[in-house]
Coordinates of N, CA and C in Angstrom, one line a residue:
M1 N -18.8 -29.6 -3.6 CA -18.1 -29.7 -4.4 C -17.2 -28.6 -4.6
N2 N -15.8 -28.7 -4.6 CA -14.9 -27.4 -4.6 C -14.6 -27.4 -6.1
E3 N -15.0 -26.1 -6.4 CA -14.6 -25.8 -7.8 C -13.5 -25.4 -8.3
K4 N -12.7 -25.4 -8.9 CA -11.2 -24.9 -9.2 C -11.8 -23.5 -9.8
K5 N -11.0 -22.4 -9.4 CA -11.1 -21.3 -10.0 C -9.6 -20.7 -10.5
Y6 N -9.9 -19.9 -11.7 CA -8.4 -19.3 -11.9 C -8.6 -17.5 -12.3
I7 N -7.4 -17.0 -12.2 CA -7.2 -15.6 -12.5 C -6.3 -15.5 -13.4
V8 N -6.3 -14.3 -14.4 CA -5.2 -14.2 -15.3 C -4.7 -12.6 -14.9
V9 N -3.4 -12.7 -14.6 CA -2.6 -11.3 -14.2 C -1.8 -10.9 -15.2
N10 N -1.4 -9.7 -15.2 CA -0.5 -8.9 -16.4 C 1.0 -8.8 -15.5
N11 N 1.9 -8.4 -16.1 CA 3.2 -8.7 -15.6 C 3.8 -8.3 -14.2
I12 N 3.1 -7.3 -13.6 CA 3.0 -7.0 -12.3 C 2.1 -7.4 -11.1
G13 N 1.4 -8.5 -11.6 CA 0.5 -9.1 -11.2 C -1.0 -8.9 -10.6
N14 N -1.3 -7.2 -11.3 CA -2.6 -7.1 -11.3 C -3.7 -8.0 -12.4
P15 N -4.9 -8.1 -11.8 CA -5.7 -9.1 -12.2 C -6.2 -8.1 -13.7
I16 N -6.4 -9.1 -14.6 CA -7.3 -8.3 -16.1 C -8.5 -8.9 -16.0
M17 N -9.2 -7.9 -16.2 CA -10.9 -8.1 -16.4 C -11.4 -8.5 -17.7
R18 N -12.1 -9.3 -17.6 CA -13.0 -9.8 -18.8 C -13.8 -8.5 -19.3
H19 N -14.2 -8.2 -20.2 CA -15.0 -7.1 -20.9 C -16.4 -7.9 -21.1
G20 N -17.5 -7.5 -20.9 CA -18.8 -8.0 -20.9 C -19.5 -7.9 -19.7
D21 N -20.5 -8.8 -19.5 CA -21.4 -8.9 -18.4 C -21.6 -9.8 -17.2
E22 N -20.3 -10.3 -17.2 CA -20.0 -11.5 -16.4 C -20.2 -11.0 -14.7
A23 N -20.8 -11.9 -13.9 CA -20.9 -11.6 -12.6 C -19.6 -11.3 -11.8
N24 N -18.5 -11.9 -12.0 CA -17.4 -12.0 -11.2 C -16.4 -11.5 -12.5
P25 N -16.0 -10.5 -13.0 CA -15.3 -10.3 -14.5 C -13.7 -11.2 -14.4
Y26 N -13.4 -11.3 -13.2 CA -11.8 -11.4 -12.8 C -11.8 -13.2 -12.9
I27 N -13.0 -13.9 -12.3 CA -12.4 -15.0 -12.2 C -13.2 -16.1 -13.3
F28 N -12.0 -17.0 -13.6 CA -12.5 -18.0 -14.7 C -12.8 -19.4 -13.9
Y29 N -13.8 -20.1 -14.3 CA -14.0 -21.5 -13.9 C -13.6 -22.5 -14.7
S30 N -12.5 -22.5 -15.7 CA -12.0 -23.6 -16.8 C -10.6 -22.8 -17.0
M31 N -9.7 -23.9 -16.7 CA -8.5 -23.6 -17.3 C -8.3 -23.3 -18.6
I32 N -9.2 -23.9 -19.7 CA -9.4 -23.5 -21.1 C -9.6 -22.2 -21.3
E33 N -10.6 -21.7 -20.6 CA -11.2 -20.5 -20.8 C -10.3 -19.2 -20.3
A34 N -9.6 -19.6 -19.2 CA -8.6 -18.6 -18.9 C -7.3 -18.6 -19.8
C35 N -7.2 -19.7 -20.6 CA -5.9 -19.8 -21.3 C -6.1 -18.9 -22.5
V36 N -7.6 -19.4 -23.1 CA -8.0 -18.3 -24.4 C -7.7 -17.0 -24.0
F37 N -8.3 -16.4 -23.0 CA -8.5 -15.3 -22.5 C -6.8 -14.5 -22.5
A38 N -6.1 -15.3 -21.9 CA -4.7 -15.0 -21.7 C -4.2 -14.5 -23.2
N39 N -4.3 -15.6 -23.8 CA -3.6 -15.6 -25.3 C -4.1 -14.4 -26.1
E40 N -5.6 -14.1 -25.8 CA -5.7 -12.8 -26.5 C -5.2 -11.6 -25.8
E41 N -4.9 -11.7 -24.5 CA -4.4 -10.4 -23.8 C -3.1 -10.5 -24.1
W42 N -2.5 -11.3 -24.3 CA -0.7 -11.7 -24.6 C -0.7 -11.0 -26.0
K43 N -1.5 -11.2 -26.9 CA -1.4 -10.7 -28.2 C -1.2 -9.0 -28.1
K44 N -2.1 -8.4 -27.1 CA -2.4 -7.0 -27.2 C -1.6 -6.4 -26.0
A45 N -0.4 -7.1 -25.5 CA 0.3 -6.5 -24.2 C 1.7 -6.2 -24.7
N46 N 1.9 -6.1 -26.0 CA 3.3 -5.8 -26.7 C 4.5 -6.5 -25.9
G47 N 4.5 -7.8 -25.7 CA 5.7 -8.5 -25.2 C 5.8 -8.6 -23.8
Q48 N 4.8 -8.0 -23.1 CA 4.8 -8.0 -21.7 C 4.2 -9.7 -21.4
R49 N 4.5 -10.2 -20.1 CA 4.0 -11.3 -19.6 C 2.6 -11.4 -19.2
I50 N 1.9 -12.2 -19.3 CA 0.6 -12.6 -18.7 C 0.8 -14.0 -18.2
S51 N -0.1 -13.8 -17.0 CA -0.2 -15.4 -16.4 C -1.4 -15.8 -16.0
V52 N -1.7 -17.4 -15.9 CA -2.8 -17.7 -15.3 C -2.5 -18.4 -14.0
M53 N -3.2 -18.0 -13.2 CA -3.0 -18.4 -11.6 C -4.2 -19.0 -11.3
E54 N -3.9 -20.4 -10.3 CA -5.1 -21.0 -9.8 C -5.4 -20.2 -8.6
I55 N -6.8 -20.1 -8.0 CA -6.8 -19.5 -6.9 C -7.4 -20.7 -5.9
V56 N -6.6 -20.7 -4.5 CA -6.6 -21.9 -3.8 C -7.3 -21.1 -2.6
E57 N -8.3 -21.6 -2.2 CA -9.1 -21.0 -0.9 C -8.3 -22.0 0.2
I58 N -7.8 -21.2 1.1 CA -7.2 -22.2 2.5 C -8.2 -22.0 3.5
A59 N -9.2 -21.1 3.8 CA -9.9 -21.3 4.5 C -11.2 -20.3 4.4
S60 N -12.5 -20.5 4.9 CA -13.6 -19.7 4.6 C -14.4 -19.8 6.0
I61 N -14.9 -18.4 6.4 CA -15.6 -18.0 7.5 C -16.9 -18.0 6.9
R62 N -17.7 -18.4 7.8 CA -19.1 -18.7 7.5 C -19.8 -17.9 8.6
E63 N -21.0 -17.1 8.4 CA -21.7 -16.8 9.9 C -22.9 -17.6 9.6
Y64 N -23.5 -17.8 11.0 CA -24.7 -18.8 10.6 C -25.7 -17.9 11.6

């Protein structure tokens, strides 16, 4: 099953990291969770834009 992944970026496209002990603090697996986090960051951003982007994997290379 292909899970959807989301990332929150600032106004120049740099990913914004969650604070805490997540395994990957940049990746969100729920659009709602990403939007809630983006809204919190937007309140602190002094009018700068915050975006939620979906990560689409085009190809995967696996070694056997």
